[in-house]
Structure formats: C-alpha cells, structure tokens
PDB file of C-alpha atoms in Angstrom:
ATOM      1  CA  UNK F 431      -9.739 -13.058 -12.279  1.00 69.00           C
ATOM      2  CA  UNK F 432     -11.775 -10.612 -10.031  1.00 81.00           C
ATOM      3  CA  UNK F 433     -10.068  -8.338  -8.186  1.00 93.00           C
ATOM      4  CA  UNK F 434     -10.456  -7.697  -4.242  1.00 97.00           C
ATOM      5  CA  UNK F 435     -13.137  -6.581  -3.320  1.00 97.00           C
ATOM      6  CA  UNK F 436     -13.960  -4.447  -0.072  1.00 97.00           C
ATOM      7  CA  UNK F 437     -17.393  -3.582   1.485  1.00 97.00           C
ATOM      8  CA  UNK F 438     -18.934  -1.663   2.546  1.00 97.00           C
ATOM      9  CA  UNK F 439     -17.404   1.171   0.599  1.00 96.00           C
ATOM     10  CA  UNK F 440     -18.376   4.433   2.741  1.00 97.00           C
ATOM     11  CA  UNK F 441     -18.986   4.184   6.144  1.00 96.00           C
ATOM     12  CA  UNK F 442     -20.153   6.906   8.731  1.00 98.00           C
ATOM     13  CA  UNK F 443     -20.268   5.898  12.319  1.00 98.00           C
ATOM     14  CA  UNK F 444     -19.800   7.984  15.635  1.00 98.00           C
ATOM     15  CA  UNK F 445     -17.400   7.963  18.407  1.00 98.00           C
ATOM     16  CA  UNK F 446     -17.875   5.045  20.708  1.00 97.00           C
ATOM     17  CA  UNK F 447     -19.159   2.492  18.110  1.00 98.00           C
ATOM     18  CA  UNK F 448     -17.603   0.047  16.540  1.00 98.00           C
ATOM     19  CA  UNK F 449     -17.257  -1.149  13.019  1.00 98.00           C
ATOM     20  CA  UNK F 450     -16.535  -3.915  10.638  1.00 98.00           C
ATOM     21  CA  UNK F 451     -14.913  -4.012   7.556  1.00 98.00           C
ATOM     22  CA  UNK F 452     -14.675  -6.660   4.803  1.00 98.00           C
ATOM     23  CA  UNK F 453     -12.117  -8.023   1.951  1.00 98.00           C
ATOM     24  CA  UNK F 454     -12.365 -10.621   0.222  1.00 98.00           C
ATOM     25  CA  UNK F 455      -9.045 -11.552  -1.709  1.00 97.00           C
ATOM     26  CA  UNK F 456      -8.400 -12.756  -4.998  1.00 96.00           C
ATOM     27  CA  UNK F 457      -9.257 -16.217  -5.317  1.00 95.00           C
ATOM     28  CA  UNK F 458      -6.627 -18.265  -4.560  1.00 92.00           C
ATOM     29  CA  UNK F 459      -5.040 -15.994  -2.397  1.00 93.00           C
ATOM     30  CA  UNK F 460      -4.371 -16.725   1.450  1.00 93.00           C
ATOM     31  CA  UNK F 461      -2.648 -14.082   2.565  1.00 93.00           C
ATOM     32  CA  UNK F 462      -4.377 -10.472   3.238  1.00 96.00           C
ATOM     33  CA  UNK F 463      -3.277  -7.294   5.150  1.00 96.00           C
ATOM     34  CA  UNK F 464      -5.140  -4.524   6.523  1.00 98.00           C
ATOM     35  CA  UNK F 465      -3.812  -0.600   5.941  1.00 98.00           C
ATOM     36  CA  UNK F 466      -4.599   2.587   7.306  1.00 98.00           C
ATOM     37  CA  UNK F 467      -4.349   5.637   4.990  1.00 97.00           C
ATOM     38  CA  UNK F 468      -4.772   9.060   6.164  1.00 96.00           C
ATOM     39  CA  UNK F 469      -3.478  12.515   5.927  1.00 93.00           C
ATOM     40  CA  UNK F 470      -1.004  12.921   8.394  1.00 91.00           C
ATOM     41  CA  UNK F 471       0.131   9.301   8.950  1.00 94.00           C
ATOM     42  CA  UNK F 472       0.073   8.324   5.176  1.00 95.00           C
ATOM     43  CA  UNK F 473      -0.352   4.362   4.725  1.00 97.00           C
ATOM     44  CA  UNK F 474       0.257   2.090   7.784  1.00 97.00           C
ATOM     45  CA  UNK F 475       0.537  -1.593   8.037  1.00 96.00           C
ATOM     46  CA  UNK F 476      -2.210  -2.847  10.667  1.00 97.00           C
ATOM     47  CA  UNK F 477      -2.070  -7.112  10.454  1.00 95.00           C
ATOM     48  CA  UNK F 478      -1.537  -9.470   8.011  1.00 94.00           C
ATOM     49  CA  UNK F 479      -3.800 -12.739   8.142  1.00 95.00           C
ATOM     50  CA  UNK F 480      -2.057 -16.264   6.564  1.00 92.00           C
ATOM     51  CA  UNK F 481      -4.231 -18.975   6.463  1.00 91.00           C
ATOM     52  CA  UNK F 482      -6.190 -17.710   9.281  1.00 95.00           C
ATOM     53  CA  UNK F 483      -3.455 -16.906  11.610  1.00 94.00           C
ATOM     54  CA  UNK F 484      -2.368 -13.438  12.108  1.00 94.00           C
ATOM     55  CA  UNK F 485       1.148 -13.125  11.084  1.00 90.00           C
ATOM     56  CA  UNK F 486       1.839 -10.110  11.296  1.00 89.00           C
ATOM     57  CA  UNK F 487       0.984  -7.071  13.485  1.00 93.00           C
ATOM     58  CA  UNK F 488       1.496  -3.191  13.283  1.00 93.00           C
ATOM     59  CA  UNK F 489       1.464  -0.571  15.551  1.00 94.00           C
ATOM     60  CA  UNK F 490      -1.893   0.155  16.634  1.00 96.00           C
ATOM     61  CA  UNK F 491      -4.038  -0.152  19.666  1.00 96.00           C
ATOM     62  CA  UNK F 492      -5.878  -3.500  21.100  1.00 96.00           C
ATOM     63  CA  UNK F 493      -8.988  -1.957  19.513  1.00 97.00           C
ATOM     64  CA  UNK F 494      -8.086  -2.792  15.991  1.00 98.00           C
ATOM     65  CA  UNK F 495      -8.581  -6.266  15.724  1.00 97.00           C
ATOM     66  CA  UNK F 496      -9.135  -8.775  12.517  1.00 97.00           C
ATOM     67  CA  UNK F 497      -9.404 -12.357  11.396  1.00 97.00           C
ATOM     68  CA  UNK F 498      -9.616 -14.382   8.699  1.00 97.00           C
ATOM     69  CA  UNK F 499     -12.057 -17.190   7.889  1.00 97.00           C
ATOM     70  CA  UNK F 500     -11.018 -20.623   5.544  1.00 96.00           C
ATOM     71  CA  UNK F 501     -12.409 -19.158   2.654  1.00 95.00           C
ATOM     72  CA  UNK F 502      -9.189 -16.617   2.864  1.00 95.00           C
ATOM     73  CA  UNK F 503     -11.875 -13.554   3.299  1.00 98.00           C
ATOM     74  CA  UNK F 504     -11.024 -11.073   6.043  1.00 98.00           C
ATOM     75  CA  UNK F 505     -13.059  -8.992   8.767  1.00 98.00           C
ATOM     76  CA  UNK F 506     -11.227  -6.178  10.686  1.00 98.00           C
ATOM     77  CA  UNK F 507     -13.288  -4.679  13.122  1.00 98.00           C
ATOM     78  CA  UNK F 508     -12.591  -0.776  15.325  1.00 98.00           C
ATOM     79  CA  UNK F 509     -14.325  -0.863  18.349  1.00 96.00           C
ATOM     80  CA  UNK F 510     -15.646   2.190  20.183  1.00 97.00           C
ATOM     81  CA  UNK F 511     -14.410   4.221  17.620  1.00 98.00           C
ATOM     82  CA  UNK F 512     -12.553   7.554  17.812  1.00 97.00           C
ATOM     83  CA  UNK F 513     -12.934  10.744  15.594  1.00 97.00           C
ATOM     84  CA  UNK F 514      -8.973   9.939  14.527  1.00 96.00           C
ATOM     85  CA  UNK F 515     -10.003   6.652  13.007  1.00 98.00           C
ATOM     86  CA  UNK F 516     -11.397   8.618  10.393  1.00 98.00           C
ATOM     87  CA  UNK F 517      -9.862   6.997   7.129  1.00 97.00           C
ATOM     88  CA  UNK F 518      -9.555   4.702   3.792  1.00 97.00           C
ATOM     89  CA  UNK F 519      -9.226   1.190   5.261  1.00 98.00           C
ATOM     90  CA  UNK F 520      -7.480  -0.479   2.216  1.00 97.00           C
ATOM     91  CA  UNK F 521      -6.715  -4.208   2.313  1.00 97.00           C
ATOM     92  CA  UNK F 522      -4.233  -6.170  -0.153  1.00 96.00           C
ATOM     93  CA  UNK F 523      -3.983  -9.945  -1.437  1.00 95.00           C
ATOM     94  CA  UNK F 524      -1.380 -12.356  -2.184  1.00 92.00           C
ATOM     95  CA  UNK F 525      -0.341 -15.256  -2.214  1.00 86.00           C
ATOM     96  CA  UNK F 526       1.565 -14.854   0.857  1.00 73.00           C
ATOM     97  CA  UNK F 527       4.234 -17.411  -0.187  1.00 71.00           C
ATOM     98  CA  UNK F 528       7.184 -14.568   0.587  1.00 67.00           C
ATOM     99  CA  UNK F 529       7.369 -11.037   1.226  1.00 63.00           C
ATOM    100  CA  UNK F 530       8.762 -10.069  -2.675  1.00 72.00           C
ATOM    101  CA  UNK F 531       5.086 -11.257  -3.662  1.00 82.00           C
ATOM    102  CA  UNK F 532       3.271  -8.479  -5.395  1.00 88.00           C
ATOM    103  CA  UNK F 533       0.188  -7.188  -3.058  1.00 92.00           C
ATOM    104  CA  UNK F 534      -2.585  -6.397  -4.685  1.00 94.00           C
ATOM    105  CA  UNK F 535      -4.933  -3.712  -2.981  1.00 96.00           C
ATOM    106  CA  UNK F 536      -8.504  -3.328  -3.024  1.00 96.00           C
ATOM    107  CA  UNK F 537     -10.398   0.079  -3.858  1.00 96.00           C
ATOM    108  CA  UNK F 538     -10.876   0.260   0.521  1.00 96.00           C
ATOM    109  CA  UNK F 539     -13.514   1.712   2.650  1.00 97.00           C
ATOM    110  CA  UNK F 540     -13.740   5.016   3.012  1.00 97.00           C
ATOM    111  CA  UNK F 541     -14.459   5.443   7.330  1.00 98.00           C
ATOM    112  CA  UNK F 542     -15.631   8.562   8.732  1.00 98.00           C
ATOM    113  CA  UNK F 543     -15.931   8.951  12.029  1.00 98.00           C
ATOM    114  CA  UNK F 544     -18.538  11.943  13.612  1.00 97.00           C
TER     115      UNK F 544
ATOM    116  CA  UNK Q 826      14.506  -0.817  10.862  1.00 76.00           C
ATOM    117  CA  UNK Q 827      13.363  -0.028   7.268  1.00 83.00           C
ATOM    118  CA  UNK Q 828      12.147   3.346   6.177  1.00 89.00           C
ATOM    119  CA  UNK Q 829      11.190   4.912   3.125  1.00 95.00           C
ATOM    120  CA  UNK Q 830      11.618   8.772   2.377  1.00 96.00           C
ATOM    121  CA  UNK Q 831      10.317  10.259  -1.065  1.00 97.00           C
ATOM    122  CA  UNK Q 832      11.825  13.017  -1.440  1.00 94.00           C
ATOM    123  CA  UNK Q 833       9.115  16.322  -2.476  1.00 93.00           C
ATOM    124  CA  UNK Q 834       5.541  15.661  -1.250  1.00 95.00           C
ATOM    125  CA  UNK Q 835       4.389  17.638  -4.579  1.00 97.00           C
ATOM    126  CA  UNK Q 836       6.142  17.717  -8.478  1.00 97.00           C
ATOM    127  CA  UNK Q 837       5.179  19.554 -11.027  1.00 97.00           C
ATOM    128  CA  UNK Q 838       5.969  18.417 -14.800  1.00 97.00           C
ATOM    129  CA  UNK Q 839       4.960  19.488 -18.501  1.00 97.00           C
ATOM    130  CA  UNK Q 840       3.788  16.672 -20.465  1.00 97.00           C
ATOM    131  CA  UNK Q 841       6.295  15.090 -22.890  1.00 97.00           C
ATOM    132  CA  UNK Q 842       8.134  16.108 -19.915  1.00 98.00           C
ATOM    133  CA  UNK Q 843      10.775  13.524 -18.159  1.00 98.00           C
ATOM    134  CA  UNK Q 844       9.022  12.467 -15.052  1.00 98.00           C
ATOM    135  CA  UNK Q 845      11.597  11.705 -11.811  1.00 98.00           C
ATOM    136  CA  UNK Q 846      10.031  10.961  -8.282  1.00 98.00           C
ATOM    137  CA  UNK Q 847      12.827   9.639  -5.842  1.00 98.00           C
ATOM    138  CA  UNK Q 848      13.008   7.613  -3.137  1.00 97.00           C
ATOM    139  CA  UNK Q 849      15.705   6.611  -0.679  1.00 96.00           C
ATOM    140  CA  UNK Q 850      15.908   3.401   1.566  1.00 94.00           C
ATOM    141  CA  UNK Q 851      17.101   2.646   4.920  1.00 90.00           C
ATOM    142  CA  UNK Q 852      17.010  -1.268   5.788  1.00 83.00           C
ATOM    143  CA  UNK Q 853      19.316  -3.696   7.631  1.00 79.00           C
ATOM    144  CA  UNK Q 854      18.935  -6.364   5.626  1.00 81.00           C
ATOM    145  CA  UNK Q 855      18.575  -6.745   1.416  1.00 81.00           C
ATOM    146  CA  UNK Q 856      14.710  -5.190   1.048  1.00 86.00           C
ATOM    147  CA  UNK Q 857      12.516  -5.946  -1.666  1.00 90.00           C
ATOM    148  CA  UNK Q 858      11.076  -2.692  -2.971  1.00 93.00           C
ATOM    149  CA  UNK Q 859       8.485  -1.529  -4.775  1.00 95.00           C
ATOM    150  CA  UNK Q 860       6.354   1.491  -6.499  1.00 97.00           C
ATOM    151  CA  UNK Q 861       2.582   2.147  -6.242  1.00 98.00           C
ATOM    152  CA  UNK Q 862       0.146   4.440  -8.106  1.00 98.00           C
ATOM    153  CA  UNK Q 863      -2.709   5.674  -6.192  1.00 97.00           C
ATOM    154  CA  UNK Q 864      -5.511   7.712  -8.597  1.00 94.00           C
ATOM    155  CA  UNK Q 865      -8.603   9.345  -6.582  1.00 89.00           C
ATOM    156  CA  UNK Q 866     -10.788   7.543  -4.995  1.00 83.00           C
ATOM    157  CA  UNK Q 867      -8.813   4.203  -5.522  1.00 88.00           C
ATOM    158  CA  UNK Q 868      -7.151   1.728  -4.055  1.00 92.00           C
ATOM    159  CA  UNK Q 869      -2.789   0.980  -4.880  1.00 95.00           C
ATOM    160  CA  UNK Q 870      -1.879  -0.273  -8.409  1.00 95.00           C
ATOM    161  CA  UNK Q 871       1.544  -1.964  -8.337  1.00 95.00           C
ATOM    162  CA  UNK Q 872       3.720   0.044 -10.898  1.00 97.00           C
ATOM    163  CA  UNK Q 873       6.625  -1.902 -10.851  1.00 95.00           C
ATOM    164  CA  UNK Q 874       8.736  -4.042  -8.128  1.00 93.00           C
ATOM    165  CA  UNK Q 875      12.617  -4.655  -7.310  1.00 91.00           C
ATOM    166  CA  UNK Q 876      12.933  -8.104  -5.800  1.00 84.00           C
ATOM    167  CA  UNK Q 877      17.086  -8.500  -6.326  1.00 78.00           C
ATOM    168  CA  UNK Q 878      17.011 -10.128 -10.049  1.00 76.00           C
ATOM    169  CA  UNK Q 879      18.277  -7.026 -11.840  1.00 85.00           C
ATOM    170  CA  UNK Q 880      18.682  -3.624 -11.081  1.00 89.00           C
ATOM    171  CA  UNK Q 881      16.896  -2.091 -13.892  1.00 94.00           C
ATOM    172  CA  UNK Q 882      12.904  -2.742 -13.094  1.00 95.00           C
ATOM    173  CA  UNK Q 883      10.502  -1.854 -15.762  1.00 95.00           C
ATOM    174  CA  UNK Q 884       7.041  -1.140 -15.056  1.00 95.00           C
ATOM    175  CA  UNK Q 885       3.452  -0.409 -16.620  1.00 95.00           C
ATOM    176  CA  UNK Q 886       2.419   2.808 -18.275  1.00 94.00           C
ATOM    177  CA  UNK Q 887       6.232   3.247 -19.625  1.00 96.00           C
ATOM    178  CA  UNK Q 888       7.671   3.657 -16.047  1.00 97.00           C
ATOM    179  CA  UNK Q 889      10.934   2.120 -14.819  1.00 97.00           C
ATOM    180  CA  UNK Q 890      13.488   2.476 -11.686  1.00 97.00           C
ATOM    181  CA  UNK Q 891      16.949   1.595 -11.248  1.00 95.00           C
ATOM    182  CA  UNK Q 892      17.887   0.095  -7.953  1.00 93.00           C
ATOM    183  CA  UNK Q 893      21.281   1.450  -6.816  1.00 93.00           C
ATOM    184  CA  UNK Q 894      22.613  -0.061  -3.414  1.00 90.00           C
ATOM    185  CA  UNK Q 895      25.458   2.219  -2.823  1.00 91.00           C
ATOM    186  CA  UNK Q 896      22.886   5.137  -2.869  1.00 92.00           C
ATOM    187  CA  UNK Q 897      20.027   3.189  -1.059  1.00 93.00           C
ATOM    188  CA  UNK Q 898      17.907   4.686  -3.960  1.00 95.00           C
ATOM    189  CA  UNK Q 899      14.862   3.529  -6.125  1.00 96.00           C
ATOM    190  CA  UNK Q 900      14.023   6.152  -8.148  1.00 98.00           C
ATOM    191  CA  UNK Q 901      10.956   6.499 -10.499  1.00 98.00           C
ATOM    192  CA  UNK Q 902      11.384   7.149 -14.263  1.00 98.00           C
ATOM    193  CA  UNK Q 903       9.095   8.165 -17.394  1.00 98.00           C
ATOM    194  CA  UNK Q 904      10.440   9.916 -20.166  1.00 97.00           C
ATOM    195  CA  UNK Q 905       7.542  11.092 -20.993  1.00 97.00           C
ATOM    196  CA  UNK Q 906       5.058  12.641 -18.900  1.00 97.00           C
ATOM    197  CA  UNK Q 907       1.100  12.269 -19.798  1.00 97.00           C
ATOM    198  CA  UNK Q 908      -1.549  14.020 -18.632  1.00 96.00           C
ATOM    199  CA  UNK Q 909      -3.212  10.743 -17.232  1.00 96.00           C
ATOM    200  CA  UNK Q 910      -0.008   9.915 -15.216  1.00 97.00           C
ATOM    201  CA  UNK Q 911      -0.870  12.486 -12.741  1.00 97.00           C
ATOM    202  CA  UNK Q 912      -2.440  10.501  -9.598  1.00 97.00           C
ATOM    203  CA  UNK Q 913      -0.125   9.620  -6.306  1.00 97.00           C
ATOM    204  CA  UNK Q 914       2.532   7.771  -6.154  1.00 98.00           C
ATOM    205  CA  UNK Q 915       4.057   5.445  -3.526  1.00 98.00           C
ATOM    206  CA  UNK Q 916       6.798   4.025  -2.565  1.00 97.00           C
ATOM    207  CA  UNK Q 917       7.259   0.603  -0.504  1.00 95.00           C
ATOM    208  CA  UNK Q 918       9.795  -1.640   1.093  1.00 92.00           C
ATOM    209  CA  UNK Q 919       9.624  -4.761   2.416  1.00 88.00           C
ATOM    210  CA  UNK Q 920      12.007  -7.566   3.004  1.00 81.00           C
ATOM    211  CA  UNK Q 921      12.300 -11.369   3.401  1.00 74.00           C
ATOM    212  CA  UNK Q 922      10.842 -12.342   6.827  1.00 73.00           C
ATOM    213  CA  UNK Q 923       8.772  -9.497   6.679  1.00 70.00           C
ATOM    214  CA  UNK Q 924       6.335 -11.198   4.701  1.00 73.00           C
ATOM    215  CA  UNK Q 925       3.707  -8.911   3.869  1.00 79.00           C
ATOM    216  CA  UNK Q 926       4.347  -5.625   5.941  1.00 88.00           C
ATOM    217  CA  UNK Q 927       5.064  -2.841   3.285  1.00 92.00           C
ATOM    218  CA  UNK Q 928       6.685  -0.036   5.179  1.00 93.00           C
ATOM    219  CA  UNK Q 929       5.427   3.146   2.567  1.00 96.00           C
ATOM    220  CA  UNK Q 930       6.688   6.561   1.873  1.00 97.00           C
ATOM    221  CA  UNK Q 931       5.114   9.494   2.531  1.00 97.00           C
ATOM    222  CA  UNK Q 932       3.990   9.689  -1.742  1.00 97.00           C
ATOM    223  CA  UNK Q 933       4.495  12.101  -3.945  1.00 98.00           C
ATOM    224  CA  UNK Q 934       1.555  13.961  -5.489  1.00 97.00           C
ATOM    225  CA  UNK Q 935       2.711  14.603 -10.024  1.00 98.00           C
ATOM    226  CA  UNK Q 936       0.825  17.023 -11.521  1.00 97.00           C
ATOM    227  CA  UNK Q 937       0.987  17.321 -15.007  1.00 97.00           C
ATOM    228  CA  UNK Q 938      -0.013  20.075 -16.755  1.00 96.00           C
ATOM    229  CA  UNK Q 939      -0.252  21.240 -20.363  1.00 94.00           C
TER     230      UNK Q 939
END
C-alpha cells in the first residue's frame, strides 16, 4: 500500500500570502489531520477531516483553514501568512473508525515563511 | 485535559547500551497512548501503541513500554541501543472521543554514540 503522500514538499512564501498544502491519505483511509511542528511549540493538532466534515479543531487562528474532498484527500490552506508560520506541516491517515487507531504520518511540507 | 511530559529534551547512550526515554500522563479519562520516532527530514513512524489490552506493548526495532496507571507512566525501552536508533522520539496521547487529536510531548532527542 502507498504511503501518504504530501506536496509540495518545500515551500517558501512571504508574509501576507497565502498557501496551500496537500495530503493525500492511504487509500482507504477517511480520516486525516493536519499538524504543526516547530521549535518552540513542538507538534500541534490543527483539524481533523472525517468524511469531509471537520471533526475536530485545534487551537489556532481563523486563518488556518482545511477541507477534505470525497476522494478522502485533504487541502489546508494559511492565508496572509506570518513569518511564525514558518514550519513542517505534517498530516496523518487513518481509518478514523476510533481514536486508538494508529495514525500514520506523511513525510510533511517543509513551510518557510520570508 | 490530557498532557504529555517527556521527561529530558536530550539522552545520551552507548550502544549495546539500555535505552530509557520516559514519559508521564495526565488525562481525565482512560487515554490511549502511544510512541513515535521522528528521523531527519521525516515524517512520524508509529513505534508502538497502548490502547488498554495489556500493559506490556511491544514495538518495532526491539522497543517496548509498560503502561503503569498508578504512575501515569509510559516509558520507552530497548535493551540495546544501536547506532541507527538515534532520531527523535515522541510521545502521544489520545483518548476515546477524541478521535484523532494526538496531544504530543515535547520529544526527546537519543544520541547514540560509539
């Protein structure tokens, strides 16, 4: 089975754009979630997409936003970025059946913000 | 709330050396926890996971963690350390309701040297 998959895989943008990010999970899977990993925060949930609802949200300001589409693929998309946004965007499959499911992460997108 | 706290941001080990890298729980309600492995440039590789069917979890690469609910611990064991065990490593609690939201540590950098 491939794995997930997340593209682009380096991305440089400056402050006040916006960006979009890609995963697409592991076939079969329907559920995927969105983290932040940086420095000083460490890893942070941002949403988790079911069967393209969001079901789950984190912490994070109204311009973080994401969906999913009925293939189970997911977009999340910064707008008018900030220099602190600067980080690896990992996502995560599974089947999304119940939380003890195993989540299985992608390699990310590395963001940097100038 | 839940919280995880890995204890030492940085450990140091010979190889053929036992391998410990702790973590401590806070959660209301029973969690599901688990342990990540993070090399460079990566995304998370599930190590091993507790999900409340026995208390002794054993993982990939020879690692294992015993789940002890008096203690609100979920310590990570290897007996012997290898060189290519040195990466980060997370850990992650979630529970049932939470669905997919893994609440992570702050991970603990091994190093293993000669």
């Amino acid at each position: 089975k491939a794995g997930v998959t997340q593209t682009p895989r380096y991305l440089i943008k400056t402050r006040g754009q916006q960006v979009t990010l890609s995963c697409s999970p592991i076939s079969g899977h329907r559920s995927v979630s969105w983290y932040q990993q940086t420095p000083g925060q460490g890893l942070q949930f941002l949403f988790e997409y079911f069967s393209e609802t969001q079901r789950n949200k984190g912490n994070f300001p109204g311009r973080f936003s994401g969906r999913q589409f009925s293939n189970s693929r997911s977009e999340m998309n910064v707008s008018t970025l900030e220099l602190g946004d600067s980080a690896l965007y990992l996502c995560a499959s599974s089947s999304g059946l119940a939380g003890q499911e195993t989540q299985y992460f992608g390699p990310g997108t590395r963001l940097l913000v100038l | 709330a839940q919280s995880v706290t890995q204890l030492g941001s940085h450990v140091s080990v010979s190889e053929g050396a036992l391998v410990l890298l702790r973590c401590n729980y806070s959660s209301s309600v029973p969690p599901y926890l688990f342990w990540y492995v993070q090399y460079p440039n990566q995304g998370l590789q599930l190590l091993l996971k507790y999900t409340s069917a026995a208390t002794l979890v054993k993982g990939i690469n020879g690692f294992e963690a015993e789940f002890k609910k008096s203690e609100t611990s979920f310590h990570l064991t290897k007996p012997s350390a290898h060189m290519s065990d040195a990466a980060e490593y997370f850990c992650a609690v979630t529970f049932s309701g939470g669905y997919n939201k893994l609440i992570f540590g702050a991970g603990t950098r091994l190093a293993v040297h000669p």
